[in-house]
Short mmCIF file of C-alpha atoms in Angstrom, two decimals:
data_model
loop_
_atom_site.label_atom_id
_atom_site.label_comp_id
_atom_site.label_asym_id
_atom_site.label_seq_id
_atom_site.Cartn_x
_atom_site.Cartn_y
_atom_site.Cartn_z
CA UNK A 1 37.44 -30.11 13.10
CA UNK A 2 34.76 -28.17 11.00
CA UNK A 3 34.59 -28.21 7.50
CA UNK A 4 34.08 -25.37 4.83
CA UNK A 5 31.45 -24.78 2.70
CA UNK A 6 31.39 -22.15 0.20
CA UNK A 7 28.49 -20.06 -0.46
CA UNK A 8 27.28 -19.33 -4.04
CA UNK A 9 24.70 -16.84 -4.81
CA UNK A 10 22.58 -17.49 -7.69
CA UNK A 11 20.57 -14.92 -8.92
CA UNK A 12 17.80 -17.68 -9.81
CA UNK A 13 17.49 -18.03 -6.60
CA UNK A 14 16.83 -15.37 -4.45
CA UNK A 15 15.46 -16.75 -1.46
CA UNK A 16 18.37 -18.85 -0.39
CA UNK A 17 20.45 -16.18 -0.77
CA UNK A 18 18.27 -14.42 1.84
CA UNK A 19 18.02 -17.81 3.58
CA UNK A 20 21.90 -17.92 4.15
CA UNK A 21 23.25 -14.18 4.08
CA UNK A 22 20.18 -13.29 6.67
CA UNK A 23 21.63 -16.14 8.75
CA UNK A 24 25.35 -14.54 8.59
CA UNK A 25 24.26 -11.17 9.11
CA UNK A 26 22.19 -12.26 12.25
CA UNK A 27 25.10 -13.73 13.88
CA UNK A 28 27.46 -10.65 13.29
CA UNK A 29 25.11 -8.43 14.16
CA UNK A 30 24.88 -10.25 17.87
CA UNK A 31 28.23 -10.62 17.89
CA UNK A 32 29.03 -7.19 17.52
CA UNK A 33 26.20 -5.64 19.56
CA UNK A 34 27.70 -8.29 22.66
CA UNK A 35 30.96 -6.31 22.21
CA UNK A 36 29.50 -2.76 22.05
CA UNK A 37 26.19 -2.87 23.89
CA UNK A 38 24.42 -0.68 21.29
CA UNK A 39 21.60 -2.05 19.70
CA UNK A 40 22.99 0.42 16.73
CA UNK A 41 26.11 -1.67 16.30
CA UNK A 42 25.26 -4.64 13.24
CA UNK A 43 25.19 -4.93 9.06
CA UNK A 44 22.15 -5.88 7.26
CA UNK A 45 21.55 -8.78 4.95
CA UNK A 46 21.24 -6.25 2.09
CA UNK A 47 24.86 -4.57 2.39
CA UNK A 48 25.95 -8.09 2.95
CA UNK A 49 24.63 -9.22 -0.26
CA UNK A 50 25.65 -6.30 -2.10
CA UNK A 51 29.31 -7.31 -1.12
CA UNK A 52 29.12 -10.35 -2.38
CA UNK A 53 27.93 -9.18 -5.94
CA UNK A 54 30.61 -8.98 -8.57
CA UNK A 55 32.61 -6.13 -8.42
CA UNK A 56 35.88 -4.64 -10.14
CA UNK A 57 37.50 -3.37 -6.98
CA UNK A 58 37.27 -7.28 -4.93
CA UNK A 59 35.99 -10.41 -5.00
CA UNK A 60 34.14 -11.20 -1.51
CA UNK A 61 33.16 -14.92 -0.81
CA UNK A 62 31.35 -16.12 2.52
CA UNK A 63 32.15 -19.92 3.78
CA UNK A 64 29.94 -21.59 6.45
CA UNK A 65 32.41 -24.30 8.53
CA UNK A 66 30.21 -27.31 9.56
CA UNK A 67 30.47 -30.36 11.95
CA UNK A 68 28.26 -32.12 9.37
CA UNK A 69 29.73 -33.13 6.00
CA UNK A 70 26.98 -34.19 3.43
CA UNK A 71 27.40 -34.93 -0.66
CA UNK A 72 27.38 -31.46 -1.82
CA UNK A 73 28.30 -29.75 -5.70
CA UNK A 74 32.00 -28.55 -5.83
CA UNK A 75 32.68 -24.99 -6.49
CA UNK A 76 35.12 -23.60 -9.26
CA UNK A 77 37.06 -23.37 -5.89
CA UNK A 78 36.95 -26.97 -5.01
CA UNK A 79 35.03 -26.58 -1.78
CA UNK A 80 31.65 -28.45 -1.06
CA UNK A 81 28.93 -26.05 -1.19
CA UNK A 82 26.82 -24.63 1.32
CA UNK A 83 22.72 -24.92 1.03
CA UNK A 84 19.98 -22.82 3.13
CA UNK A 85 19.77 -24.98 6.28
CA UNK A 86 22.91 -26.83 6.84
CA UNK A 87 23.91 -26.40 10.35
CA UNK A 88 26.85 -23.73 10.39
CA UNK A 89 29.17 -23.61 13.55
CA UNK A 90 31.31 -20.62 12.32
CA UNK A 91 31.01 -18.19 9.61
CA UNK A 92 34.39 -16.74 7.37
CA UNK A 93 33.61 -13.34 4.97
CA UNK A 94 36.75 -13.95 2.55
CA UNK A 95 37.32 -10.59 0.58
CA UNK A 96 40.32 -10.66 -2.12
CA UNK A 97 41.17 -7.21 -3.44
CA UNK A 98 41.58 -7.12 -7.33
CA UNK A 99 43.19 -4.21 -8.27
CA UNK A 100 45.69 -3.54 -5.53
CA UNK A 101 46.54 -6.30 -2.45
CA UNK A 102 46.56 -8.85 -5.17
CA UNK A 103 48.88 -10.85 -2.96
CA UNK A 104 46.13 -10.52 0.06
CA UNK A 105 43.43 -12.35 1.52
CA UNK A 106 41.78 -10.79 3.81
CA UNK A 107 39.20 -12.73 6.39
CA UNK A 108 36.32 -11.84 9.35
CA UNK A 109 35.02 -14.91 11.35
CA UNK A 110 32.12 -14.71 13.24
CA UNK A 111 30.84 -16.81 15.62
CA UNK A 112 26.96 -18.24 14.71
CA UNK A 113 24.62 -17.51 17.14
CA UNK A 114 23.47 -20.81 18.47
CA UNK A 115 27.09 -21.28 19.28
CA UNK A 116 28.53 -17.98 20.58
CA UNK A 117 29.88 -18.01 24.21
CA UNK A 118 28.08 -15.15 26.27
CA UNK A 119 30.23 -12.31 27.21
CA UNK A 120 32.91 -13.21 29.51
CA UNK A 121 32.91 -16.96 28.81
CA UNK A 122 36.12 -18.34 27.05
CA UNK A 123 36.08 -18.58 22.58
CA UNK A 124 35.38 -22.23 21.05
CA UNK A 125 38.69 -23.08 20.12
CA UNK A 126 36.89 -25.52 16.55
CA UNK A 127 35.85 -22.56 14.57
CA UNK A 128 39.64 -20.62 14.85
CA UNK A 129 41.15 -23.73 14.42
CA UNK A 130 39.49 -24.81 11.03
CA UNK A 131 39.69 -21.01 10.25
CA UNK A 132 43.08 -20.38 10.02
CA UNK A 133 43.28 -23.57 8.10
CA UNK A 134 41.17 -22.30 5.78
CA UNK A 135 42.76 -19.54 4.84
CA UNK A 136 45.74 -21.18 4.68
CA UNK A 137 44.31 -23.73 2.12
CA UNK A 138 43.12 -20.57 0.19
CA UNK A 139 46.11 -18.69 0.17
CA UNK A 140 47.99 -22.19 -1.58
CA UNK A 141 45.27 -22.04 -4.43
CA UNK A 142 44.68 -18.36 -5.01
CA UNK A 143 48.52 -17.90 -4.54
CA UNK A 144 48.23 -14.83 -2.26
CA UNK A 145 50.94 -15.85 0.67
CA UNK A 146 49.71 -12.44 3.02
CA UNK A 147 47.04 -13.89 5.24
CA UNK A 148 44.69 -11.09 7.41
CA UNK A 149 42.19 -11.79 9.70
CA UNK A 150 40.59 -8.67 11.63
CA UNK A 151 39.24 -9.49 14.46
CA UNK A 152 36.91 -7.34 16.23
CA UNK A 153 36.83 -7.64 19.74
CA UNK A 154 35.61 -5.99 23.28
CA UNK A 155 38.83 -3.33 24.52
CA UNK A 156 41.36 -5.46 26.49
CA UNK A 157 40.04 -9.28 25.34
CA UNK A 158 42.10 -11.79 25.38
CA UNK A 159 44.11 -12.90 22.08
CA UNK A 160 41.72 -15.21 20.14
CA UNK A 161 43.02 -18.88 19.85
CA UNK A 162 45.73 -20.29 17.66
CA UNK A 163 46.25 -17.27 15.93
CA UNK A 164 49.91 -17.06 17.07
CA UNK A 165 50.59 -21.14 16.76
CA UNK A 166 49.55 -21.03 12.84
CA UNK A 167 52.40 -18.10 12.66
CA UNK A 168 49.89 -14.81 12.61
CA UNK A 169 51.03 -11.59 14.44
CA UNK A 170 48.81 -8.44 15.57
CA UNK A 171 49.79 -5.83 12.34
CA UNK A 172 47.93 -3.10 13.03
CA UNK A 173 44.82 -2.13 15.74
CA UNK A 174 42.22 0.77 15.42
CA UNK A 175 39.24 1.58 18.17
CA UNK A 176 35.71 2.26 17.24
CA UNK A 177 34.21 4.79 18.78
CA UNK A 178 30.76 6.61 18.96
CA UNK A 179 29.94 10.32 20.31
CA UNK A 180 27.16 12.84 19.91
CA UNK A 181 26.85 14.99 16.85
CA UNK A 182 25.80 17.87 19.00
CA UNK A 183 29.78 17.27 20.64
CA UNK A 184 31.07 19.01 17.14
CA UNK A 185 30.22 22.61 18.63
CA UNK A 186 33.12 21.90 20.92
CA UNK A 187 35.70 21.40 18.25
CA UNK A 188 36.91 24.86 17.24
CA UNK A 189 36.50 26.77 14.21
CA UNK A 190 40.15 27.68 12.61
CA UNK A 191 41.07 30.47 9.84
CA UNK A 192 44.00 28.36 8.90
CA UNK A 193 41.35 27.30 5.94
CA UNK A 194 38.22 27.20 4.49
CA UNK A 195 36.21 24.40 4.07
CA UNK A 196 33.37 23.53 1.65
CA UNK A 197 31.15 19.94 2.04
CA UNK A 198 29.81 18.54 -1.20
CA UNK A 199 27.77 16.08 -2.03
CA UNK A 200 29.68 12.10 -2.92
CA UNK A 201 32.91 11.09 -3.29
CA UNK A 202 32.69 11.99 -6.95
CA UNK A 203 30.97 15.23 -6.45
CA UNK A 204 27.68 14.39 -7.44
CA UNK A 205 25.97 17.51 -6.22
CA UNK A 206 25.99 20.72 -8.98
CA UNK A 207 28.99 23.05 -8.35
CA UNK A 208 31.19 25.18 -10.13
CA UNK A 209 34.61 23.52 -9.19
CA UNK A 210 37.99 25.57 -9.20
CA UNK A 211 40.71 24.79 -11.88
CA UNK A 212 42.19 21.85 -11.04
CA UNK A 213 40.24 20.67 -8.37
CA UNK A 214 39.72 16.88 -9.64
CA UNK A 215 43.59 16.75 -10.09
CA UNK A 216 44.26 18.11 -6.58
CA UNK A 217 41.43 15.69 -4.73
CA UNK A 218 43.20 12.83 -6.64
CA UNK A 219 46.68 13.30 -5.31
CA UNK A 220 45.34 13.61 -1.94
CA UNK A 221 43.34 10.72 -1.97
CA UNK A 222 46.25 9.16 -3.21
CA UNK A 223 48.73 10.64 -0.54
CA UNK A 224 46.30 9.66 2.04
CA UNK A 225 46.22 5.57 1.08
CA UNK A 226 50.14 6.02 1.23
CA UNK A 227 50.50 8.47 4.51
CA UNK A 228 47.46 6.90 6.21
CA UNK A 229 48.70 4.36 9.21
CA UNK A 230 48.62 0.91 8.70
CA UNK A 231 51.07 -0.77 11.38
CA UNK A 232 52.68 -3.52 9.53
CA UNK A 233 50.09 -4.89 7.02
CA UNK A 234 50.93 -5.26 3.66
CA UNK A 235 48.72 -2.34 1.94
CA UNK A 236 49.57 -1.20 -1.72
CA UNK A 237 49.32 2.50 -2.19
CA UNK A 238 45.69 3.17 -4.15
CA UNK A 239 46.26 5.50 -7.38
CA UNK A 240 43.07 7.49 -7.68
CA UNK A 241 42.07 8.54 -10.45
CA UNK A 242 38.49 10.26 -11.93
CA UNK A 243 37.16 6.65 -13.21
CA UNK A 244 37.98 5.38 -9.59
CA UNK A 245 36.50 7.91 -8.08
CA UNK A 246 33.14 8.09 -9.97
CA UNK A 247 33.21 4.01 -9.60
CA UNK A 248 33.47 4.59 -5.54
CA UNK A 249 30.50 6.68 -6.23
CA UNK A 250 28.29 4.25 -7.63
CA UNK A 251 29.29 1.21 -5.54
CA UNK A 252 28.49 3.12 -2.71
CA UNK A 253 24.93 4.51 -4.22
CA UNK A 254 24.49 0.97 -5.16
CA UNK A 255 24.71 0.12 -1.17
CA UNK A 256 22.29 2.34 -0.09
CA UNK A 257 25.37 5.06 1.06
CA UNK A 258 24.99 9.08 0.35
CA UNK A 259 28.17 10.48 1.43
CA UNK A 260 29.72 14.03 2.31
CA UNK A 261 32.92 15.12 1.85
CA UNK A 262 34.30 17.92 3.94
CA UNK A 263 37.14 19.95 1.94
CA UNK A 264 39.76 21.89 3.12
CA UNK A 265 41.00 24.86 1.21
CA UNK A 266 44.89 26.37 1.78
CA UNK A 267 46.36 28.97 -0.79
CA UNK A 268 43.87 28.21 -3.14
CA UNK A 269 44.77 24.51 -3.21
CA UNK A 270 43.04 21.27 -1.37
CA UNK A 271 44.93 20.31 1.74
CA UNK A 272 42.59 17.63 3.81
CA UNK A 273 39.24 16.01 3.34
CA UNK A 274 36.40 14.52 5.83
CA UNK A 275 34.00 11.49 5.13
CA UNK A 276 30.58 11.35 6.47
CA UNK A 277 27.99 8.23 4.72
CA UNK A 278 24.80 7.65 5.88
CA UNK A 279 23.02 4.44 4.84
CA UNK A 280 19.53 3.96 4.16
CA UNK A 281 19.24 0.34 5.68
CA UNK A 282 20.51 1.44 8.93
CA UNK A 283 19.11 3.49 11.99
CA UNK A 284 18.63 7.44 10.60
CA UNK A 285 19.65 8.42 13.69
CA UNK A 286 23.63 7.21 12.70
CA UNK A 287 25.97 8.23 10.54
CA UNK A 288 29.74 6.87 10.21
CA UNK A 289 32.56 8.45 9.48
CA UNK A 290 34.78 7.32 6.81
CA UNK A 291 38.67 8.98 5.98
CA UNK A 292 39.24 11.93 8.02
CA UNK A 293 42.94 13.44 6.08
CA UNK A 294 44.79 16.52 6.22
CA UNK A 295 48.86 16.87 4.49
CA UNK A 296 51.29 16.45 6.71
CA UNK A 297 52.49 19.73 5.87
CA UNK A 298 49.54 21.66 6.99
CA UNK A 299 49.04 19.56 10.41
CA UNK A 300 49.01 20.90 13.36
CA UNK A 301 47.00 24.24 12.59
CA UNK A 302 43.51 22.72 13.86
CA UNK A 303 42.03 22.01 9.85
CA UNK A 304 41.29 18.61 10.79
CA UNK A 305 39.04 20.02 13.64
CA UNK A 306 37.38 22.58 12.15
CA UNK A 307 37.28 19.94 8.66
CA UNK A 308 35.46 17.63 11.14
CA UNK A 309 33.51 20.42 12.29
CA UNK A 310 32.41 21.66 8.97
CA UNK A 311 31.47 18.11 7.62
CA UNK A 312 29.51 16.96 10.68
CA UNK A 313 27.58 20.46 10.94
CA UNK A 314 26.20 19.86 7.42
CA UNK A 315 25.91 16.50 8.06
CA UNK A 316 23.14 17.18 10.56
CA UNK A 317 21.27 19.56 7.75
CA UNK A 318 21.35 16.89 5.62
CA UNK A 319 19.84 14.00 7.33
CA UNK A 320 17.27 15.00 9.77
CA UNK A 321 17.16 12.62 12.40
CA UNK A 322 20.99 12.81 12.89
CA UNK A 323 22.35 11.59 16.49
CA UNK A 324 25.20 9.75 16.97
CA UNK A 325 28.50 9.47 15.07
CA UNK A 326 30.70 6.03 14.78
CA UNK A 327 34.21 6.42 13.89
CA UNK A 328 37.32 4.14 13.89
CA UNK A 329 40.93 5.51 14.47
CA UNK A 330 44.47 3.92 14.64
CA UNK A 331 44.56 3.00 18.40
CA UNK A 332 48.56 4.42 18.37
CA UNK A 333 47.19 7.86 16.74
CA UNK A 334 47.62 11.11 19.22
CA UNK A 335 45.94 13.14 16.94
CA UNK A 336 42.76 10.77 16.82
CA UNK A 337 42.53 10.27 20.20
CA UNK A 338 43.14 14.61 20.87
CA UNK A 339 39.77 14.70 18.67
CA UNK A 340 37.68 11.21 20.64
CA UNK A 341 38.73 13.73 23.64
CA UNK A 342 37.12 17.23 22.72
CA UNK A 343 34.35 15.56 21.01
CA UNK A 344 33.61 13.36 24.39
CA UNK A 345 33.99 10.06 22.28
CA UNK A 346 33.39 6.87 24.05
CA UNK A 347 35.35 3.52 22.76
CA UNK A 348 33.20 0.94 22.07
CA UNK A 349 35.13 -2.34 20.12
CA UNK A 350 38.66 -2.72 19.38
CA UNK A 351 39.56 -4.28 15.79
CA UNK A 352 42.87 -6.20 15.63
CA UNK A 353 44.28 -6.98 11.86
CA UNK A 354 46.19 -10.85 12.56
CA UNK A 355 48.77 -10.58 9.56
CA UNK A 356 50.77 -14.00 8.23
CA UNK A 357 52.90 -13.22 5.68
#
């Protein structure tokens, strides 16, 4: 049985902070890069550290599980906590939404890298096991009873360990998948709309917006957390509004993100939008894609191709060195997987979302 440890940045202290996140960030980025084989694939210590920062939108906490238990301070959560160099077998990133979810916990465990099988050999069975029974202990105290733990995982692995014995249940599954920016000349151009690509989630670039354009961008947002598919997780519906917005903004500047948003234009009114961020911590050669959205009543004319089109195409005008695209999709989503087609996608990781409630 491990035992938890709970992290606890201190801003006096900056170099265990490095000391520990740059140890959790090492082993996800292996982990990750074992499922995909693209030395792309990873996070960085910085966005890492940036999560765990305060923030109105969640709360993110990382625990180390040990085999060694040592006196340690107890956090304002009750756990022991965890110092630069104690031996870590397992790694849980705990993130607990604040203004929506607020009966969620949602969990990633990664493996650490002087204990992760190589690829084809079976899991550890320890670090799921003391997992699970983590977040069980923290769903008791924080009194959030829906438990979620995404798993990311090679396409066609076997179920991780004891996730069905502790009562979980695979909610909901989406695919990662890279292609070539170049493939975007295949998608075709559609006069069903027209599309515009701005600058930020909150429109940061200088424009002369149409009447009612915040107000329209809002309800889609909006319709897009309810429409958008989520299996069976429990998922509130986010109400967006211009303060949430501009905040989205700034969290995301504060991460090292610039992102474009592709716009779709239909009687004068906007009908879908397309994500594209780019961080500055990461290879310049990638870019991901973020929420890729079009009504339900205007589906079905080709706006989300020639949306993705339109993004991607400025995309590559914006940031120079501009290769390779990663996306994630609902794996049950026809339309998605019409798009990975045309565009010559390749599937590189599955993520599955293991829901208690």
């Amino acid at each position: 049985m491990l035992h938890p440890q709970q992290f606890v940045p201190r801003p006096g202290a900056p170099d265990a902070t490095e000391a520990v996140v740059g140890g959790y960030a090492f082993s996800a980025t292996l982990a990750i890069q074992d499922i995909t084989g693209l030395a792309t694939s990873g996070v960085t210590a910085s966005h890492i550290a940036k999560r765990l920062e305060p923030s109105a939108e969640s709360e993110a906490i990382l625990f180390g599980l040990s085999s060694a238990q040592a006196p340690r301070p107890v956090t304002d959560l009750g756990y022991p906590e965890l110092f630069p160099g104690d031996p870590v077998d397992a790694w849980l990133f705990v993130s607990l939404p604040l203004l929506e979810d607020l009966g969620v916990v949602e969990a990633n465990l990664t493996l650490d890298a002087e204990i992760a099988p190589l690829p084809g050999e079976p899991l550890p069975e320890a670090p799921w096991h003391s997992a699970l029974s983590l977040l069980d202990d923290l769903s008791a105290r924080l009194e959030r009873p829906a438990r979620q733990l995404w798993v990311t995982h090679a396409c066609g692995a076997p179920e991780p360990p004891y996730v069905r014995a502790f009562g979980y249940r695979p909610a909901f599954r989406e695919d990662q998948a890279t292609f070539s920016v170049d493939a975007v000349s295949a998608l075709p151009r559609t006069g069903a709309a027209a599309f515009d690509v701005v600058s930020g989630p909150g429109f940061a670039a200088p424009r002369t917006a149409p009447p009612g354009e915040l107000a329209q961008f809002s309800r889609l947002l909006t319709a897009a957390s309810a429409d958008y598919p989520r299996g069976e997780l429990v998922m509130d519906t986010i109400e967006w509004d211009l303060e949430r917005i501009v905040d989205a903004g700034e969290r995301l500047n504060d991460r090292g993100g610039a992102q474009l948003t592709g716009l779709a234009y239909a009687g004068g009114e906007i009908v879908g939008l397309c994500e594209a961020v780019h961080y500055s911590s990461d290879d310049p050669a990638v870019c991901e894609l973020g929420l890729v959205y079009v009504l339900p009543a205007f589906r079905g004319r080709g706006i989300g191709a020639g949306l993705l089109r339109a993004t991607l195409e400025r995309a590559r005008e914006v940031w120079d060195d501009l290769e390779t695209v990663y996306c994630s999709s609902p794996a049950d989503s026809s339309a998605a997987a019409a798009l990975l087609t045309a565009l010559g996608a390749e599937v590189v990781s599955s993520t599955t979302a293991w829901q208690r409630v």
